[in-house]
Amino acid sequence: MDTDDQVTRLLQDATRGDPRAEAALIDAVYTDLRRRAGAMMKRENPDHTLQPTALVHETWMRLIRQNAVDWKSKAHFLAVASTLMRRILVDHARKRNAARRGGGAPKISLEDGLGLTTDSDADVLALHDALEVLGKLDTRQADIVVMRFFGGLTNAECAAVLGVSTRTVEGDWAMARAWLRRHLSKG
Amino acid sequence: MDADAFARVKAAFLDIRDLPRAEQGPAIDAAFDDPLLRTELRELLGHDDDDAAFMRPPDPDAAPQPIPDDPPPPLVGQTLDGRFVVETAVAEGGFGWVFRGRDTRTGAPVAIKLFKPIDDPALRTEVEAAFDREGRVLESLAPRSVNIVEYREVGTWTDPDGARRSFIIMEWLDGVTLAEYVNAHYGEGALPLATVYEILTPIAEALAIAHRSGVAHRDIKPSNILAATPPDGGEPVLKLVDFGAAKRAADRARGFQSTGGQVGMITFDYSAPEQVNKAYGSSGPWSDVFSLAVLCVEMCAGRHPWRHLDLLAAMDLATNRQTRPTPRAMGVTFDDAAVDDAVERVFRKALAVDRDQRPQDAEAFWSALDEALRGQRSEDLPTTIKAPVPRGVSILGYVWLAGLLAVVGGLVWWLIG
Ligand SMILES: Nc1ncnc2c1ncn2[C@@H]1O[C@H](COP(=O)(O)OP(=O)(O)O)[C@@H](O)[C@H]1O
Ligand SMILES: [Mg+2]
């Protein structure tokens, strides 16, 4: 069995609710995402823009035989990958902060989710912190932001993952967006 | 703002945002007496449309997909097999529901575990057969140990929607989980390993019997150990519930039904490496040995070796061949050096990453532990805890609440921290 098949199988099992497959899937996706994001960030090319959602979707294309799974499994995969993507970016920003290395970082395009591009680690960390706060106030809203923002999931995909209606996701997303914007602009 | 206030603002936000712009202002003013909440709401709504580009993603939505709704059919009041009446729901999991019910033939209370229907006919047949097979094994196990929940019957039932669903009838256990029981009887915090040994001996023996019969439990953890008060009163008896059969069938069946927004918690806190990743081999009695060893370590150290870590760090620790989370590694030492070394050896093996290096079943593990503790128990020496144990934190109380992973409708969320 090649890795394509293996990871596809894991995804199928994970979507069926097998927690162990879920863990193994996370492991596989995380390894792949981290490696490629890491390579991009190491290049430290200021002109380079890193697009988290594009990376996540690439991972989807690389690891999964798409014709073997349905749209719900795809949503599931993207949701898992988006949480991992968030983690990778935050880890990276923290490490760079600790190492006090300025400049040369690739821009991170948050356009898909936020309509903004940032080249500062502080922004990534501020967003992360804001999401932590939001998560304590309304877990689902924070979850939706992570999925849309780091994974590029559609509202319908978020809805499938969370087991709520698309309309519920729309409302949550609208409020989360407004809340985050206020929270971030207040500093 | 706290979560309550946030929820109130959110309700108002959702109501008002659909109103025409002109009507929003008055609606906001009418929504709250509290000026802070009003301001919050106004700002949230006021900016929502002004700055349309901010955080508004290009909408990648194709036609929205239908979301299957899966409201539970009215099960209370139903009679299964013309004999077992469903009375009250006591627990819901991804698999279905646990009810309290009554055996109309004997009048005795029973526990009914009723699974969600499986749509795929081939899978259903397979799951039902596996269920039936293992149900019979479990049925034959119970009489040989008072510490295994008694399985009365395994069957299928056609629900009012016409769907076939598996169920398990068990004896009704009147009691609390191991976590609550230990906290109530022994207090919160670290316990001497010898005490842990005594508390868990009935469970180890029950497992030994299961293992000898070729059954592994595969999900040993505090919430699957109940301390039940016998029907005629007396001291609580520890009972192992949630055996492999149900587990595996439920895992398979689960995926074929959306859980309809139910939030379930799944923990990997006690899983052996081979249960997380098949690359470590197949699971079996040796997996229960691992889980039981983790439980021992947690109880005697007063904290879980990796629950507080994020998933990857936890997996690292759980599968690092050099550093095993033995009592010694967790700061628990014994004044008698011989006991100290013996205990270390036992746990190094029981927690071995590679399953073939572990004691192969519960009996082998427990007798090795008994041997190691012998001097300890006869002299009744207290163990020394080096690592500080947070005071006032229930060690076992939150075992079933806190997980490495919270699975939300099948989605794993990172606990980033
Ligand atoms: N025989 C029983 N008697 C009383 N309560 C039970 C019994 N079996 C299970 N329960 C209750 O239902 C809960 C879930 O049952 P369990 O078999 O552990 O299913 P799950 O797969 O959800 O963990 C248990 O934690 C316990 O509270
Ligand atoms: Mg259980």
XYZ file of C-alpha atoms and ligand atoms in Angstrom:
632
model
C 0.000 0.000 0.000
C 1.494 3.381 -0.872
C 1.041 6.387 1.398
C -1.808 7.743 -0.700
C -3.829 4.686 0.005
C -2.783 4.529 3.602
C -3.728 8.078 4.433
C -6.937 7.777 2.425
C -7.834 4.735 4.467
C -7.063 6.524 7.702
C -9.299 9.371 6.641
C -12.138 7.007 5.857
C -11.803 5.341 9.236
C -11.446 8.652 11.040
C -14.575 10.004 9.381
C -16.373 6.931 10.636
C -15.391 7.963 14.125
C -12.425 5.679 14.753
C -10.377 7.728 17.216
C -7.194 5.809 16.578
C -7.367 6.417 12.869
C -7.911 10.041 13.740
C -4.682 10.136 15.736
C -2.706 8.422 13.006
C -4.225 10.765 10.435
C -3.177 13.779 12.457
C 0.294 12.379 12.656
C 0.538 11.941 8.890
C -0.968 15.320 8.021
C 1.092 17.133 10.599
C 4.322 15.635 9.335
C 3.560 16.606 5.771
C 2.322 20.097 6.566
C 5.151 20.893 8.906
C 7.779 19.748 6.474
C 6.487 21.842 3.614
C 5.594 24.893 5.667
C 8.976 24.628 7.329
C 10.772 24.549 4.010
C 8.912 27.648 2.875
C 9.594 29.531 6.056
C 13.261 28.632 6.046
C 13.721 30.296 2.713
C 13.082 33.526 4.550
C 12.361 35.312 1.367
C 10.605 38.572 2.159
C 8.918 38.556 -1.213
C 7.538 35.180 -0.654
C 4.013 34.831 0.616
C 2.893 31.815 2.501
C -0.746 30.948 2.089
C -1.917 28.645 4.825
C -5.121 27.665 3.103
C -3.306 26.875 -0.116
C -0.880 24.685 1.782
C -3.701 22.847 3.450
C -5.437 22.221 0.159
C -2.187 21.066 -1.402
C -1.769 18.597 1.399
C -5.231 17.361 0.692
C -4.337 16.859 -2.970
C -1.059 15.169 -2.168
C -2.122 12.786 0.532
C -5.580 11.679 -0.451
C -6.962 9.851 -3.441
C -9.854 12.222 -3.906
C -12.096 9.913 -5.823
C -12.092 7.487 -2.906
C -13.720 9.819 -0.402
C -16.837 11.953 -0.199
C -17.194 15.653 0.488
C -17.747 15.107 4.174
C -14.471 13.311 4.538
C -12.833 16.168 2.743
C -14.356 18.611 5.205
C -13.107 16.450 8.036
C -9.611 16.342 6.600
C -9.466 20.096 6.023
C -10.738 20.746 9.527
C -8.023 18.622 11.058
C -5.386 20.182 8.822
C -6.493 23.714 9.652
C -5.966 23.179 13.369
C -2.533 21.788 12.602
C -1.712 24.707 10.320
C -2.572 27.132 13.077
C -0.281 25.301 15.400
C 2.601 25.278 12.942
C 2.376 29.014 12.334
C 2.132 29.787 16.020
C 5.038 27.498 16.894
C 7.128 29.080 14.213
C 6.297 32.609 15.320
C 7.116 31.758 18.914
C 10.425 30.215 17.988
C 11.435 33.171 15.889
C 10.414 35.519 18.673
C 12.526 33.572 21.113
C 15.479 33.637 18.723
C 14.975 37.365 18.151
C 15.608 37.111 14.501
C 13.937 39.973 12.728
C 13.268 40.504 9.054
C 13.483 38.124 6.201
C 10.355 36.281 7.179
C 7.919 35.307 4.479
C 4.679 37.187 4.468
C 1.803 35.131 5.655
C -1.311 35.738 3.665
C -4.397 35.538 5.758
C -6.463 36.737 2.863
C -8.717 33.777 2.633
C -9.882 34.301 6.128
C -9.033 37.790 7.203
C -8.403 39.924 4.180
C -4.990 40.872 5.445
C -1.393 39.997 4.916
C 1.010 40.048 7.770
C 4.728 39.739 7.961
C 4.958 40.067 11.672
C 5.047 37.194 14.059
C 3.314 39.445 16.542
C 0.227 39.453 14.329
C 0.126 35.710 14.184
C 0.492 35.490 17.938
C -2.040 38.250 18.554
C -4.535 36.410 16.425
C -3.750 33.209 18.238
C -4.301 34.863 21.604
C -7.522 36.461 20.426
C -8.749 33.062 19.303
C -7.934 31.629 22.708
C -10.068 34.307 24.341
C -12.877 33.808 21.857
C -12.685 30.064 22.413
C -13.464 30.564 26.079
C -16.470 32.720 25.261
C -17.812 30.643 22.413
C -15.934 27.526 21.418
C -17.792 26.989 18.195
C -17.100 30.468 16.907
C -13.391 30.038 17.504
C -13.496 26.643 15.854
C -15.170 28.094 12.800
C -12.600 30.863 12.502
C -9.783 28.313 12.622
C -11.394 26.191 9.934
C -12.165 29.050 7.612
C -9.036 30.979 8.223
C -6.346 28.335 8.342
C -8.077 25.681 6.284
C -10.270 27.572 3.841
C -13.344 25.473 4.618
C -16.677 26.599 3.239
C -19.589 27.284 5.580
C -21.207 24.055 4.478
C -18.047 22.131 5.236
C -17.769 23.719 8.670
C -21.396 22.843 9.247
C -20.826 19.212 8.349
C -17.834 18.950 10.631
C -19.648 20.524 13.560
C -22.946 18.809 12.937
C -24.924 22.052 12.828
C -26.793 23.818 10.052
C -25.055 26.035 7.528
C -27.170 28.902 8.770
C -25.833 28.485 12.270
C -22.304 28.618 10.914
C -23.089 31.788 8.975
C -24.353 33.536 12.085
C -21.411 32.398 14.194
C -18.925 33.389 11.536
C -20.424 36.857 11.125
C -20.236 37.493 14.828
C -16.773 35.987 15.249
C -15.466 38.156 12.452
C -16.881 41.306 14.033
C -15.644 40.321 17.453
C -12.118 39.525 16.266
C -11.830 42.734 14.354
C -12.794 44.714 17.444
C -10.576 42.670 19.674
C -7.540 42.944 17.430
C -7.936 46.644 16.675
C -8.182 47.443 20.370
C -4.845 45.725 20.794
C -17.074 39.685 29.410
C -17.895 36.161 30.483
C -19.383 33.372 28.417
C -22.896 34.055 29.717
C -22.840 37.689 28.687
C -21.286 36.698 25.391
C -24.101 34.248 24.764
C -26.689 36.922 25.468
C -24.984 39.364 23.123
C -24.757 36.652 20.518
C -28.472 35.886 20.690
C -29.262 39.556 20.199
C -26.664 39.848 17.446
C -28.203 37.008 15.483
C -31.719 38.398 15.882
C -30.850 41.914 14.914
C -28.414 41.403 12.086
C -31.183 40.219 9.778
C -33.228 43.373 10.332
C -33.102 46.220 7.836
C -30.283 48.609 8.748
C -32.661 51.348 9.832
C -34.411 49.134 12.350
C -31.206 47.897 13.915
C -30.469 50.974 16.013
C -33.724 50.932 18.014
C -33.514 47.155 18.367
C -30.041 47.449 19.860
C -31.222 50.048 22.361
C -34.109 47.836 23.374
C -31.992 44.718 23.702
C -30.152 45.387 26.956
C -30.441 47.566 30.027
C -26.750 47.114 30.661
C -24.930 49.895 28.773
C -21.787 47.785 28.376
C -23.661 45.033 26.610
C -25.438 47.579 24.451
C -22.150 49.117 23.412
C -20.682 45.754 22.669
C -23.656 44.818 20.542
C -23.682 48.133 18.718
C -20.025 47.885 17.852
C -20.326 44.333 16.704
C -23.277 45.081 14.486
C -22.194 48.556 13.481
C -18.939 47.403 12.012
C -20.234 44.233 10.616
C -21.133 45.719 7.270
C -19.027 48.857 7.085
C -15.760 47.251 6.467
C -16.915 44.538 4.193
C -13.490 43.459 3.051
C -12.247 42.720 6.503
C -12.273 39.048 7.214
C -14.758 38.290 4.557
C -13.424 35.391 2.578
C -14.107 34.896 -1.073
C -17.071 32.622 -0.805
C -15.946 29.253 -2.063
C -19.360 27.768 -1.454
C -20.848 25.719 -4.151
C -24.446 24.757 -3.514
C -24.710 24.066 0.204
C -24.824 20.412 1.063
C -27.725 19.010 3.006
C -26.883 18.248 6.616
C -28.425 15.029 7.805
C -30.488 15.473 10.916
C -30.613 12.589 13.302
C -33.018 13.247 16.129
C -33.316 10.245 18.395
C -36.596 8.445 17.811
C -38.667 8.254 20.951
C -37.093 5.267 22.646
C -38.331 5.644 26.184
C -41.364 3.444 26.613
C -40.367 1.008 23.871
C -40.124 -2.687 24.613
C -37.200 -4.603 23.160
C -37.610 -8.266 22.406
C -41.040 -8.161 24.000
C -39.307 -8.130 27.337
C -37.070 -5.157 28.187
C -38.796 -1.818 28.713
C -36.735 1.310 28.131
C -37.219 3.716 31.043
C -34.745 6.590 31.291
C -31.673 7.659 29.364
C -28.531 7.723 31.500
C -25.722 8.364 29.041
C -25.222 9.278 25.436
C -22.152 8.503 23.411
C -21.191 8.550 19.781
C -22.458 4.972 19.590
C -25.991 5.576 20.815
C -27.501 5.612 24.272
C -27.356 3.839 27.582
C -30.753 3.564 29.256
C -32.003 2.293 32.512
C -34.769 -0.179 31.877
C -36.647 -3.082 33.344
C -36.828 -6.765 32.617
C -40.573 -7.334 32.630
C -40.121 -11.019 33.232
C -38.177 -10.683 36.451
C -38.963 -7.092 37.390
C -35.223 -6.459 37.790
C -33.707 -3.177 36.617
C -31.374 -3.525 33.645
C -28.974 -1.344 31.708
C -29.711 -1.150 27.996
C -27.064 -0.072 25.553
C -28.790 0.754 22.307
C -26.768 1.539 19.227
C -27.506 3.834 16.365
C -28.724 2.110 13.247
C -26.199 1.061 10.632
C -27.330 1.821 7.118
C -24.898 -0.288 5.158
C -26.427 -3.791 5.045
C -23.121 -5.640 4.645
C -21.523 -3.820 7.520
C -24.632 -4.281 9.603
C -24.552 -8.027 9.127
C -20.885 -8.103 9.998
C -21.286 -5.955 13.095
C -24.321 -7.902 14.277
C -22.474 -11.185 13.905
C -19.407 -9.917 15.758
C -21.661 -8.521 18.413
C -23.468 -11.737 18.874
C -20.267 -13.760 19.028
C -18.616 -11.565 21.582
C -21.844 -11.081 23.499
C -21.848 -14.802 24.102
C -18.252 -14.755 25.277
C -19.007 -11.922 27.657
C -22.080 -13.671 28.910
C -19.946 -16.660 29.803
C -17.342 -14.450 31.477
C -19.586 -12.689 33.972
C -20.372 -15.748 36.101
C -16.648 -16.282 36.550
C -15.966 -12.854 37.980
C -18.102 -10.610 40.141
C -16.070 -7.726 38.777
C -17.287 -7.883 35.218
C -20.640 -6.376 34.407
C -23.097 -9.111 33.651
C -24.216 -9.255 30.055
C -27.701 -10.659 29.766
C -28.519 -10.510 26.136
C -27.366 -9.193 22.810
C -29.863 -8.645 20.043
C -31.307 -6.451 17.365
C -34.455 -4.422 17.449
C -36.379 -2.653 14.730
C -37.079 0.881 15.840
C -40.202 2.934 15.002
C -38.398 4.309 11.948
C -37.928 0.791 10.661
C -34.167 0.740 11.268
C -32.480 -2.296 12.745
C -30.364 -1.544 15.769
C -28.174 -3.638 17.987
C -28.651 -3.611 21.717
C -27.007 -5.092 24.784
C -28.803 -5.842 28.005
C -26.672 -5.733 31.148
C -27.259 -5.915 34.855
C -28.063 -2.481 36.242
C -25.185 -1.071 38.271
C -26.103 1.365 40.974
C -22.997 3.401 41.633
C -20.304 5.826 40.600
C -17.165 5.720 38.482
C -13.798 4.690 39.902
C -12.743 8.323 39.931
C -15.577 9.424 42.199
C -15.295 6.340 44.332
C -11.584 6.809 44.994
C -12.005 10.472 45.777
C -14.789 9.734 48.211
C -13.090 6.806 49.961
C -9.413 7.648 49.824
C -9.400 11.378 49.339
C -7.930 13.275 46.445
C -4.261 13.131 45.600
C -1.515 10.585 45.269
C -1.988 7.197 46.866
C 0.675 4.738 47.991
C 1.292 2.216 45.239
C 0.406 -0.582 47.632
C -3.030 0.990 48.124
C -3.440 1.394 44.398
C -2.569 -2.256 44.042
C -5.277 -3.205 46.523
C -7.928 -0.998 44.962
C -7.292 -2.271 41.464
C -6.781 -5.941 42.254
C -10.414 -6.889 41.524
C -10.106 -5.228 38.133
C -6.782 -6.898 37.372
C -8.298 -10.244 38.293
C -11.350 -9.654 36.146
C -9.061 -8.778 33.275
C -6.973 -11.874 33.888
C -10.089 -14.002 33.554
C -11.118 -12.222 30.376
C -7.649 -12.624 28.942
C -7.605 -16.317 29.708
C -10.860 -16.562 27.769
C -9.338 -14.792 24.824
C -11.069 -11.439 25.340
C -9.261 -8.140 25.655
C -11.115 -5.124 26.988
C -9.258 -2.525 24.912
C -10.568 0.528 26.709
C -9.376 0.373 30.297
C -9.844 3.762 31.911
C -11.423 5.141 35.066
C -14.780 5.896 33.473
C -15.168 2.280 32.441
C -14.744 1.044 35.980
C -17.844 1.495 38.112
C -18.101 1.118 41.874
C -21.511 -0.446 42.263
C -23.496 -0.906 45.432
C -24.941 -4.432 45.432
C -28.755 -4.626 45.203
C -28.913 -5.964 48.754
C -26.621 -3.236 50.105
C -23.095 -3.617 51.395
C -19.721 -2.367 50.261
C -19.387 -1.136 46.680
C -17.916 -3.620 44.239
C -15.734 -2.533 41.336
C -17.104 -3.617 37.984
C -15.543 -3.431 34.585
C -17.950 -2.164 31.927
C -17.747 -1.293 28.252
C -16.041 -4.394 26.930
C -14.292 -4.858 23.590
C -17.253 -6.185 21.669
C -19.349 -3.147 22.125
C -16.372 -0.925 21.634
C -15.388 -2.265 18.300
C -18.868 -2.583 16.944
C -19.664 0.916 18.123
C -16.549 2.319 16.523
C -17.561 0.858 13.236
C -21.204 1.714 13.464
C -20.576 5.229 14.670
C -19.292 6.509 11.413
C -22.414 5.588 9.589
C -24.515 7.986 11.511
C -23.796 11.595 12.020
C -23.786 12.327 15.714
C -25.975 15.312 14.986
C -23.930 17.913 16.771
C -23.411 15.879 19.902
C -20.157 16.640 21.545
C -18.253 13.606 22.636
C -14.989 13.315 24.442
C -12.480 10.691 23.552
C -9.256 10.243 25.396
C -6.054 8.594 24.390
C -4.791 8.863 27.876
C -4.670 5.156 28.507
C -4.157 3.744 25.015
C -1.177 1.574 24.209
C 0.960 2.583 21.198
C -0.443 -0.226 19.064
C -3.939 1.096 19.710
C -3.009 4.468 18.299
C -0.904 3.269 15.406
C -1.101 -0.142 13.830
C 2.577 0.115 12.947
C 3.216 -1.018 16.531
C 1.426 -4.280 15.909
C -1.949 -5.635 16.864
C -3.811 -4.913 20.057
C -4.736 -7.534 22.620
C -4.403 -8.385 26.316
C -0.980 -6.703 26.300
C -2.760 -3.438 25.446
C -4.874 -3.760 28.593
C -1.650 -4.311 30.545
C -0.337 -0.997 29.257
C -3.555 0.844 30.134
C -3.717 -0.668 33.590
C -0.093 0.336 34.181
C -0.835 3.933 33.165
C -3.777 3.966 35.555
C -1.522 2.705 38.382
C 1.069 5.364 37.640
C -1.555 8.079 37.586
C -3.039 7.019 40.894
C 0.264 6.687 42.734
C 1.884 9.797 41.253
C -1.200 11.904 41.647
C -1.046 13.077 38.077
C -1.285 11.629 34.622
C 1.998 11.284 32.733
C 0.900 13.019 29.564
C -2.637 14.294 29.733
C -1.489 17.889 30.134
C 0.683 17.686 27.008
C -0.515 18.405 23.534
C -1.070 15.486 21.247
C 2.310 15.283 19.588
C 4.257 15.729 22.796
C 2.008 13.137 24.394
C 2.542 10.702 21.564
C 6.251 11.325 21.838
C 6.240 10.481 25.482
C 3.952 7.509 25.038
C 6.182 6.020 22.352
C 9.677 7.025 23.396
C 11.589 3.822 24.039
C 14.166 5.536 26.263
C 11.952 7.398 28.668
C 9.046 5.457 30.080
C 6.587 7.171 32.450
C 7.270 4.803 35.347
C 6.452 5.767 38.930
C 10.126 6.636 39.403
C 10.101 8.880 36.336
C 7.036 10.561 37.828
C 8.814 11.265 41.103
C 7.475 8.361 43.136
C 10.197 6.534 45.039
C 10.302 3.903 47.734
C 12.460 4.053 50.792
C 13.522 0.467 50.352
C 15.982 0.442 47.451
C 15.154 -3.129 46.501
C 11.447 -2.332 46.219
C 12.288 0.811 44.338
C 14.260 -1.096 41.708
C 11.779 -3.916 41.456
C 8.867 -1.532 40.906
C 10.847 0.321 38.275
C 11.549 -2.924 36.437
C 7.904 -4.011 36.504
C 6.655 -0.721 35.114
C 9.400 -0.434 32.514
C 8.094 -3.692 31.140
C 4.388 -3.038 31.545
C 4.776 0.315 29.807
C 7.113 -0.992 27.106
C 6.494 0.572 23.713
C 6.810 -2.770 21.996
C 3.989 -5.000 22.927
C 6.034 -8.207 22.938
C 8.230 -6.857 25.722
C 5.291 -6.396 28.050
C 3.781 -8.986 30.366
C 1.416 -10.689 27.965
C -1.685 -10.519 30.128
C -3.076 -8.998 33.281
C -2.186 -11.997 35.400
C 1.508 -11.809 34.486
C 1.586 -8.080 35.178
C -0.255 -8.248 38.456
C 1.774 -11.083 39.898
C 4.999 -9.283 38.958
C 3.715 -6.170 40.709
C 2.687 -8.209 43.713
C 6.173 -9.675 43.864
C 7.808 -6.261 43.615
C 5.622 -4.795 46.336
C 5.841 -7.714 48.698
C 8.345 -6.158 51.115
C 6.553 -2.877 50.761
C 3.184 -4.173 51.715
C 4.206 -6.338 54.646
C 6.095 -3.471 56.244
C 3.471 -1.026 55.089
C 6.010 1.651 54.295
C 4.644 4.856 52.927
C 5.860 5.854 49.511
C 7.626 9.161 49.127
C 6.351 11.598 46.590
C 9.039 13.920 45.332
C 7.104 15.740 42.690
C 4.816 18.395 44.070
C 1.201 17.404 43.831
C -1.149 20.278 43.202
C -3.394 20.610 46.201
C -7.101 20.670 45.896
C -6.976 19.281 42.403
C -8.817 16.059 42.113
C -6.554 13.542 40.535
C -9.150 11.207 39.263
C -12.077 13.534 39.352
C -11.299 15.099 36.059
C -9.982 12.008 34.388
C -13.065 11.549 32.327
C -13.496 15.228 31.627
C -10.095 16.188 30.402
C -8.876 14.505 27.310
C -5.927 14.917 25.077
C -8.422 15.253 22.370
C -11.888 16.567 22.352
C -13.667 15.150 19.414
C -16.364 17.472 18.213
C -18.591 15.713 15.768
C -15.600 13.739 14.634
C -13.254 16.677 14.509
C -10.158 16.759 16.596
C -9.338 20.100 18.103
C -5.950 21.018 19.213
C -5.573 22.094 22.724
C -2.924 24.581 21.800
C -1.245 26.113 24.702
N -24.527 -1.703 33.509
C -24.629 -0.399 33.753
N -25.343 0.055 34.808
C -25.450 1.385 35.043
N -24.878 2.342 34.303
C -24.156 1.949 33.239
C -23.980 0.574 32.908
N -23.231 0.484 31.806
C -22.928 1.744 31.466
N -23.480 2.633 32.322
C -23.365 4.106 32.269
O -23.297 4.522 30.931
C -22.036 5.139 30.675
C -21.537 4.776 29.278
O -21.448 3.384 29.146
P -20.235 2.689 28.408
O -20.577 1.246 28.280
O -18.955 3.011 29.122
O -20.295 3.361 26.980
P -19.297 4.336 26.207
O -18.958 3.588 24.989
O -20.085 5.577 25.947
O -18.113 4.626 27.087
C -21.118 4.652 31.779
O -20.061 5.530 32.050
C -22.087 4.540 32.946
O -22.302 5.807 33.522
Mg -17.142 3.955 28.536
